[in-house]
PDB file of N, CA and C in Angstrom:
ATOM      1  N   UNK D 832      83.158 219.484 236.561  1.00 78.00           N
ATOM      2  CA  UNK D 832      83.045 218.164 235.944  1.00 78.00           C
ATOM      3  C   UNK D 832      83.983 218.101 234.748  1.00 78.00           C
ATOM      4  N   UNK D 833      84.692 217.010 234.641  1.00 80.00           N
ATOM      5  CA  UNK D 833      85.607 216.801 233.521  1.00 80.00           C
ATOM      6  C   UNK D 833      84.813 216.476 232.273  1.00 80.00           C
ATOM      7  N   UNK D 834      85.188 217.076 231.167  1.00 87.00           N
ATOM      8  CA  UNK D 834      84.587 216.748 229.875  1.00 87.00           C
ATOM      9  C   UNK D 834      85.539 215.794 229.154  1.00 87.00           C
ATOM     10  N   UNK D 835      85.049 214.626 228.807  1.00 91.00           N
ATOM     11  CA  UNK D 835      85.878 213.597 228.201  1.00 91.00           C
ATOM     12  C   UNK D 835      85.792 213.628 226.687  1.00 91.00           C
ATOM     13  N   UNK D 836      86.926 213.373 226.040  1.00 95.00           N
ATOM     14  CA  UNK D 836      86.940 213.101 224.611  1.00 95.00           C
ATOM     15  C   UNK D 836      86.726 211.596 224.440  1.00 95.00           C
ATOM     16  N   UNK D 837      86.510 211.170 223.223  1.00 95.00           N
ATOM     17  CA  UNK D 837      86.344 209.735 222.960  1.00 95.00           C
ATOM     18  C   UNK D 837      87.590 208.960 223.394  1.00 95.00           C
ATOM     19  N   UNK D 838      88.768 209.468 223.081  1.00 95.00           N
ATOM     20  CA  UNK D 838      90.007 208.796 223.453  1.00 95.00           C
ATOM     21  C   UNK D 838      90.184 208.686 224.954  1.00 95.00           C
ATOM     22  N   UNK D 839      89.811 209.739 225.668  1.00 95.00           N
ATOM     23  CA  UNK D 839      89.918 209.704 227.128  1.00 95.00           C
ATOM     24  C   UNK D 839      88.924 208.711 227.724  1.00 95.00           C
ATOM     25  N   UNK D 840      87.741 208.622 227.147  1.00 94.00           N
ATOM     26  CA  UNK D 840      86.743 207.674 227.630  1.00 94.00           C
ATOM     27  C   UNK D 840      87.268 206.250 227.505  1.00 94.00           C
ATOM     28  N   UNK D 841      87.907 205.946 226.393  1.00 93.00           N
ATOM     29  CA  UNK D 841      88.472 204.608 226.192  1.00 93.00           C
ATOM     30  C   UNK D 841      89.485 204.285 227.295  1.00 93.00           C
ATOM     31  N   UNK D 842      90.249 205.288 227.714  1.00 94.00           N
ATOM     32  CA  UNK D 842      91.265 205.075 228.748  1.00 94.00           C
ATOM     33  C   UNK D 842      90.668 204.783 230.130  1.00 94.00           C
ATOM     34  N   UNK D 843      89.457 205.278 230.405  1.00 95.00           N
ATOM     35  CA  UNK D 843      88.880 205.129 231.751  1.00 95.00           C
ATOM     36  C   UNK D 843      87.689 204.176 231.808  1.00 95.00           C
ATOM     37  N   UNK D 844      87.386 203.505 230.708  1.00 95.00           N
ATOM     38  CA  UNK D 844      86.162 202.705 230.656  1.00 95.00           C
ATOM     39  C   UNK D 844      86.135 201.593 231.701  1.00 95.00           C
ATOM     40  N   UNK D 845      87.261 200.939 231.936  1.00 94.00           N
ATOM     41  CA  UNK D 845      87.238 199.860 232.934  1.00 94.00           C
ATOM     42  C   UNK D 845      87.012 200.428 234.330  1.00 94.00           C
ATOM     43  N   UNK D 846      87.622 201.561 234.632  1.00 96.00           N
ATOM     44  CA  UNK D 846      87.386 202.195 235.934  1.00 96.00           C
ATOM     45  C   UNK D 846      85.927 202.624 236.057  1.00 96.00           C
ATOM     46  N   UNK D 847      85.351 203.117 234.966  1.00 96.00           N
ATOM     47  CA  UNK D 847      83.940 203.513 234.971  1.00 96.00           C
ATOM     48  C   UNK D 847      83.042 202.304 235.254  1.00 96.00           C
ATOM     49  N   UNK D 848      83.277 201.218 234.540  1.00 95.00           N
ATOM     50  CA  UNK D 848      82.439 200.032 234.707  1.00 95.00           C
ATOM     51  C   UNK D 848      82.662 199.360 236.063  1.00 95.00           C
ATOM     52  N   UNK D 849      83.840 199.541 236.650  1.00 94.00           N
ATOM     53  CA  UNK D 849      84.123 198.997 237.981  1.00 94.00           C
ATOM     54  C   UNK D 849      83.671 199.948 239.094  1.00 94.00           C
ATOM     55  N   UNK D 850      83.060 201.065 238.713  1.00 95.00           N
ATOM     56  CA  UNK D 850      82.607 202.088 239.671  1.00 95.00           C
ATOM     57  C   UNK D 850      83.777 202.610 240.507  1.00 95.00           C
ATOM     58  N   UNK D 851      84.919 202.802 239.838  1.00 96.00           N
ATOM     59  CA  UNK D 851      86.129 203.231 240.532  1.00 96.00           C
ATOM     60  C   UNK D 851      86.516 204.678 240.223  1.00 96.00           C
ATOM     61  N   UNK D 852      85.673 205.403 239.504  1.00 95.00           N
ATOM     62  CA  UNK D 852      85.948 206.808 239.219  1.00 95.00           C
ATOM     63  C   UNK D 852      85.357 207.687 240.311  1.00 95.00           C
ATOM     64  N   UNK D 853      85.987 208.848 240.532  1.00 95.00           N
ATOM     65  CA  UNK D 853      85.385 209.808 241.453  1.00 95.00           C
ATOM     66  C   UNK D 853      84.112 210.367 240.794  1.00 95.00           C
ATOM     67  N   UNK D 854      83.264 210.969 241.580  1.00 95.00           N
ATOM     68  CA  UNK D 854      81.950 211.392 241.079  1.00 95.00           C
ATOM     69  C   UNK D 854      82.046 212.391 239.923  1.00 95.00           C
ATOM     70  N   UNK D 855      82.921 213.405 239.969  1.00 94.00           N
ATOM     71  CA  UNK D 855      82.999 214.314 238.814  1.00 94.00           C
ATOM     72  C   UNK D 855      83.426 213.607 237.524  1.00 94.00           C
ATOM     73  N   UNK D 856      84.367 212.682 237.621  1.00 95.00           N
ATOM     74  CA  UNK D 856      84.796 211.945 236.427  1.00 95.00           C
ATOM     75  C   UNK D 856      83.679 211.046 235.923  1.00 95.00           C
ATOM     76  N   UNK D 857      82.987 210.373 236.834  1.00 95.00           N
ATOM     77  CA  UNK D 857      81.871 209.515 236.446  1.00 95.00           C
ATOM     78  C   UNK D 857      80.786 210.328 235.731  1.00 95.00           C
ATOM     79  N   UNK D 858      80.481 211.487 236.278  1.00 96.00           N
ATOM     80  CA  UNK D 858      79.481 212.361 235.654  1.00 96.00           C
ATOM     81  C   UNK D 858      79.945 212.809 234.270  1.00 96.00           C
ATOM     82  N   UNK D 859      81.251 213.082 234.131  1.00 95.00           N
ATOM     83  CA  UNK D 859      81.791 213.470 232.830  1.00 95.00           C
ATOM     84  C   UNK D 859      81.673 212.364 231.805  1.00 95.00           C
ATOM     85  N   UNK D 860      81.943 211.130 232.212  1.00 96.00           N
ATOM     86  CA  UNK D 860      81.789 209.985 231.309  1.00 96.00           C
ATOM     87  C   UNK D 860      80.327 209.852 230.898  1.00 96.00           C
ATOM     88  N   UNK D 861      79.435 209.937 231.857  1.00 96.00           N
ATOM     89  CA  UNK D 861      78.010 209.777 231.554  1.00 96.00           C
ATOM     90  C   UNK D 861      77.504 210.887 230.648  1.00 96.00           C
ATOM     91  N   UNK D 862      77.998 212.121 230.849  1.00 96.00           N
ATOM     92  CA  UNK D 862      77.621 213.218 229.952  1.00 96.00           C
ATOM     93  C   UNK D 862      78.101 212.926 228.535  1.00 96.00           C
ATOM     94  N   UNK D 863      79.342 212.471 228.411  1.00 96.00           N
ATOM     95  CA  UNK D 863      79.872 212.138 227.092  1.00 96.00           C
ATOM     96  C   UNK D 863      79.027 211.046 226.427  1.00 96.00           C
ATOM     97  N   UNK D 864      78.637 210.055 227.209  1.00 97.00           N
ATOM     98  CA  UNK D 864      77.844 208.951 226.652  1.00 97.00           C
ATOM     99  C   UNK D 864      76.484 209.416 226.159  1.00 97.00           C
ATOM    100  N   UNK D 865      75.926 210.453 226.757  1.00 96.00           N
ATOM    101  CA  UNK D 865      74.626 210.960 226.286  1.00 96.00           C
ATOM    102  C   UNK D 865      74.766 211.695 224.963  1.00 96.00           C
ATOM    103  N   UNK D 866      75.978 212.168 224.661  1.00 95.00           N
ATOM    104  CA  UNK D 866      76.196 212.971 223.458  1.00 95.00           C
ATOM    105  C   UNK D 866      76.894 212.218 222.328  1.00 95.00           C
ATOM    106  N   UNK D 867      77.449 211.053 222.628  1.00 96.00           N
ATOM    107  CA  UNK D 867      78.271 210.344 221.639  1.00 96.00           C
ATOM    108  C   UNK D 867      77.740 208.927 221.441  1.00 96.00           C
ATOM    109  N   UNK D 868      77.047 208.736 220.363  1.00 97.00           N
ATOM    110  CA  UNK D 868      76.465 207.424 220.068  1.00 97.00           C
ATOM    111  C   UNK D 868      77.536 206.350 219.892  1.00 97.00           C
ATOM    112  N   UNK D 869      78.659 206.696 219.255  1.00 97.00           N
ATOM    113  CA  UNK D 869      79.730 205.716 219.038  1.00 97.00           C
ATOM    114  C   UNK D 869      80.284 205.201 220.366  1.00 97.00           C
ATOM    115  N   UNK D 870      80.523 206.102 221.318  1.00 96.00           N
ATOM    116  CA  UNK D 870      81.041 205.669 222.621  1.00 96.00           C
ATOM    117  C   UNK D 870      79.984 204.874 223.379  1.00 96.00           C
ATOM    118  N   UNK D 871      78.715 205.210 223.205  1.00 97.00           N
ATOM    119  CA  UNK D 871      77.650 204.424 223.810  1.00 97.00           C
ATOM    120  C   UNK D 871      77.675 202.994 223.312  1.00 97.00           C
ATOM    121  N   UNK D 872      77.884 202.833 222.000  1.00 97.00           N
ATOM    122  CA  UNK D 872      77.991 201.484 221.426  1.00 97.00           C
ATOM    123  C   UNK D 872      79.235 200.773 221.970  1.00 97.00           C
ATOM    124  N   UNK D 873      80.323 201.511 222.109  1.00 96.00           N
ATOM    125  CA  UNK D 873      81.567 200.930 222.638  1.00 96.00           C
ATOM    126  C   UNK D 873      81.348 200.398 224.046  1.00 96.00           C
ATOM    127  N   UNK D 874      80.689 201.184 224.901  1.00 97.00           N
ATOM    128  CA  UNK D 874      80.423 200.752 226.276  1.00 97.00           C
ATOM    129  C   UNK D 874      79.498 199.534 226.276  1.00 97.00           C
ATOM    130  N   UNK D 875      78.485 199.548 225.419  1.00 97.00           N
ATOM    131  CA  UNK D 875      77.580 198.396 225.319  1.00 97.00           C
ATOM    132  C   UNK D 875      78.345 197.134 224.910  1.00 97.00           C
ATOM    133  N   UNK D 876      79.255 197.272 223.947  1.00 96.00           N
ATOM    134  CA  UNK D 876      80.052 196.123 223.503  1.00 96.00           C
ATOM    135  C   UNK D 876      80.974 195.644 224.620  1.00 96.00           C
ATOM    136  N   UNK D 877      81.537 196.575 225.361  1.00 94.00           N
ATOM    137  CA  UNK D 877      82.418 196.226 226.473  1.00 94.00           C
ATOM    138  C   UNK D 877      81.638 195.451 227.523  1.00 94.00           C
ATOM    139  N   UNK D 878      80.435 195.917 227.846  1.00 95.00           N
ATOM    140  CA  UNK D 878      79.588 195.217 228.825  1.00 95.00           C
ATOM    141  C   UNK D 878      79.210 193.822 228.324  1.00 95.00           C
ATOM    142  N   UNK D 879      78.888 193.710 227.040  1.00 94.00           N
ATOM    143  CA  UNK D 879      78.533 192.404 226.470  1.00 94.00           C
ATOM    144  C   UNK D 879      79.716 191.444 226.547  1.00 94.00           C
ATOM    145  N   UNK D 880      80.912 191.947 226.304  1.00 92.00           N
ATOM    146  CA  UNK D 880      82.108 191.122 226.399  1.00 92.00           C
ATOM    147  C   UNK D 880      82.318 190.645 227.832  1.00 92.00           C
ATOM    148  N   UNK D 881      82.135 191.534 228.782  1.00 90.00           N
ATOM    149  CA  UNK D 881      82.277 191.167 230.193  1.00 90.00           C
ATOM    150  C   UNK D 881      81.278 190.075 230.552  1.00 90.00           C
ATOM    151  N   UNK D 882      80.037 190.239 230.130  1.00 90.00           N
ATOM    152  CA  UNK D 882      79.016 189.215 230.426  1.00 90.00           C
ATOM    153  C   UNK D 882      79.382 187.881 229.783  1.00 90.00           C
ATOM    154  N   UNK D 883      79.865 187.917 228.547  1.00 88.00           N
ATOM    155  CA  UNK D 883      80.191 186.683 227.826  1.00 88.00           C
ATOM    156  C   UNK D 883      81.369 185.947 228.459  1.00 88.00           C
ATOM    157  N   UNK D 884      82.291 186.684 229.031  1.00 86.00           N
ATOM    158  CA  UNK D 884      83.486 186.065 229.590  1.00 86.00           C
ATOM    159  C   UNK D 884      83.412 185.846 231.088  1.00 86.00           C
ATOM    160  N   UNK D 885      82.363 186.317 231.716  1.00 84.00           N
ATOM    161  CA  UNK D 885      82.268 186.284 233.177  1.00 84.00           C
ATOM    162  C   UNK D 885      82.324 184.868 233.746  1.00 84.00           C
ATOM    163  N   UNK D 886      81.807 183.906 233.043  1.00 80.00           N
ATOM    164  CA  UNK D 886      81.738 182.547 233.569  1.00 80.00           C
ATOM    165  C   UNK D 886      82.946 181.687 233.214  1.00 80.00           C
ATOM    166  N   UNK D 887      83.851 182.221 232.442  1.00 81.00           N
ATOM    167  CA  UNK D 887      85.037 181.450 232.059  1.00 81.00           C
ATOM    168  C   UNK D 887      86.036 181.442 233.209  1.00 81.00           C
ATOM    169  N   UNK D 888      86.664 180.307 233.442  1.00 82.00           N
ATOM    170  CA  UNK D 888      87.687 180.272 234.498  1.00 82.00           C
ATOM    171  C   UNK D 888      88.893 181.116 234.072  1.00 82.00           C
ATOM    172  N   UNK D 889      89.533 181.762 235.021  1.00 78.00           N
ATOM    173  CA  UNK D 889      90.695 182.589 234.657  1.00 78.00           C
ATOM    174  C   UNK D 889      91.839 181.715 234.160  1.00 78.00           C
ATOM    175  N   UNK D 890      92.549 182.236 233.184  1.00 80.00           N
ATOM    176  CA  UNK D 890      93.730 181.532 232.697  1.00 80.00           C
ATOM    177  C   UNK D 890      94.920 181.974 233.517  1.00 80.00           C
ATOM    178  N   UNK D 891      95.852 181.081 233.676  1.00 87.00           N
ATOM    179  CA  UNK D 891      97.051 181.434 234.413  1.00 87.00           C
ATOM    180  C   UNK D 891      98.181 181.698 233.425  1.00 87.00           C
ATOM    181  N   UNK D 892      99.004 182.668 233.748  1.00 88.00           N
ATOM    182  CA  UNK D 892     100.157 183.003 232.932  1.00 88.00           C
ATOM    183  C   UNK D 892     101.420 182.686 233.715  1.00 88.00           C
ATOM    184  N   UNK D 893     102.448 182.358 232.987  1.00 92.00           N
ATOM    185  CA  UNK D 893     103.734 182.187 233.662  1.00 92.00           C
ATOM    186  C   UNK D 893     104.181 183.557 234.167  1.00 92.00           C
ATOM    187  N   UNK D 894     105.032 183.570 235.163  1.00 93.00           N
ATOM    188  CA  UNK D 894     105.539 184.839 235.700  1.00 93.00           C
ATOM    189  C   UNK D 894     106.227 185.648 234.603  1.00 93.00           C
ATOM    190  N   UNK D 895     106.967 184.979 233.753  1.00 95.00           N
ATOM    191  CA  UNK D 895     107.680 185.665 232.660  1.00 95.00           C
ATOM    192  C   UNK D 895     106.705 186.317 231.690  1.00 95.00           C
ATOM    193  N   UNK D 896     105.677 185.601 231.299  1.00 94.00           N
ATOM    194  CA  UNK D 896     104.691 186.141 230.370  1.00 94.00           C
ATOM    195  C   UNK D 896     103.941 187.309 230.999  1.00 94.00           C
ATOM    196  N   UNK D 897     103.559 187.156 232.245  1.00 91.00           N
ATOM    197  CA  UNK D 897     102.845 188.228 232.936  1.00 91.00           C
ATOM    198  C   UNK D 897     103.713 189.480 233.001  1.00 91.00           C
ATOM    199  N   UNK D 898     104.974 189.341 233.333  1.00 94.00           N
ATOM    200  CA  UNK D 898     105.861 190.504 233.423  1.00 94.00           C
ATOM    201  C   UNK D 898     106.060 191.160 232.058  1.00 94.00           C
ATOM    202  N   UNK D 899     106.165 190.359 231.006  1.00 94.00           N
ATOM    203  CA  UNK D 899     106.299 190.923 229.653  1.00 94.00           C
ATOM    204  C   UNK D 899     105.057 191.715 229.272  1.00 94.00           C
ATOM    205  N   UNK D 900     103.880 191.194 229.585  1.00 91.00           N
ATOM    206  CA  UNK D 900     102.644 191.918 229.295  1.00 91.00           C
ATOM    207  C   UNK D 900     102.552 193.215 230.090  1.00 91.00           C
ATOM    208  N   UNK D 901     102.841 193.144 231.369  1.00 92.00           N
ATOM    209  CA  UNK D 901     102.769 194.338 232.208  1.00 92.00           C
ATOM    210  C   UNK D 901     103.768 195.398 231.725  1.00 92.00           C
ATOM    211  N   UNK D 902     104.941 194.974 231.336  1.00 93.00           N
ATOM    212  CA  UNK D 902     105.940 195.895 230.815  1.00 93.00           C
ATOM    213  C   UNK D 902     105.454 196.548 229.528  1.00 93.00           C
ATOM    214  N   UNK D 903     104.844 195.763 228.650  1.00 92.00           N
ATOM    215  CA  UNK D 903     104.312 196.311 227.400  1.00 92.00           C
ATOM    216  C   UNK D 903     103.212 197.332 227.676  1.00 92.00           C
ATOM    217  N   UNK D 904     102.330 197.050 228.628  1.00 87.00           N
ATOM    218  CA  UNK D 904     101.269 198.001 228.982  1.00 87.00           C
ATOM    219  C   UNK D 904     101.862 199.290 229.547  1.00 87.00           C
ATOM    220  N   UNK D 905     102.851 199.168 230.418  1.00 89.00           N
ATOM    221  CA  UNK D 905     103.484 200.360 230.997  1.00 89.00           C
ATOM    222  C   UNK D 905     104.163 201.186 229.916  1.00 89.00           C
ATOM    223  N   UNK D 906     104.879 200.534 229.014  1.00 87.00           N
ATOM    224  CA  UNK D 906     105.595 201.250 227.949  1.00 87.00           C
ATOM    225  C   UNK D 906     104.622 201.919 226.999  1.00 87.00           C
ATOM    226  N   UNK D 907     103.511 201.286 226.705  1.00 80.00           N
ATOM    227  CA  UNK D 907     102.513 201.872 225.805  1.00 80.00           C
ATOM    228  C   UNK D 907     101.899 203.117 226.424  1.00 80.00           C
ATOM    229  N   UNK D 908     101.631 203.062 227.709  1.00 71.00           N
ATOM    230  CA  UNK D 908     101.010 204.186 228.397  1.00 71.00           C
ATOM    231  C   UNK D 908     101.922 205.412 228.399  1.00 71.00           C
ATOM    232  N   UNK D 909     103.237 205.197 228.389  1.00 66.00           N
ATOM    233  CA  UNK D 909     104.183 206.303 228.454  1.00 66.00           C
ATOM    234  C   UNK D 909     104.615 206.755 227.064  1.00 66.00           C
ATOM    235  N   UNK D 910     104.164 206.075 226.046  1.00 58.00           N
ATOM    236  CA  UNK D 910     104.563 206.422 224.667  1.00 58.00           C
ATOM    237  C   UNK D 910     103.754 207.583 224.123  1.00 58.00           C
TER     238      UNK D 910
END
């Protein structure tokens, strides 16, 4: 089972909440959450945000704006 740091948990939280992690990674996240109150609060806040925004219609972005955002995310991940 993978042992997650707080920073690593932040990187995989959406996959965790989408049930998209493999079982060892999911178990590692859950173990971390039992030991880290701050990350537990972070996950709770993330879930609350999802619930609050769930009923809002999606906004559309221009192709140019979407590509700029995706490029920024890719560059940040490799930095």
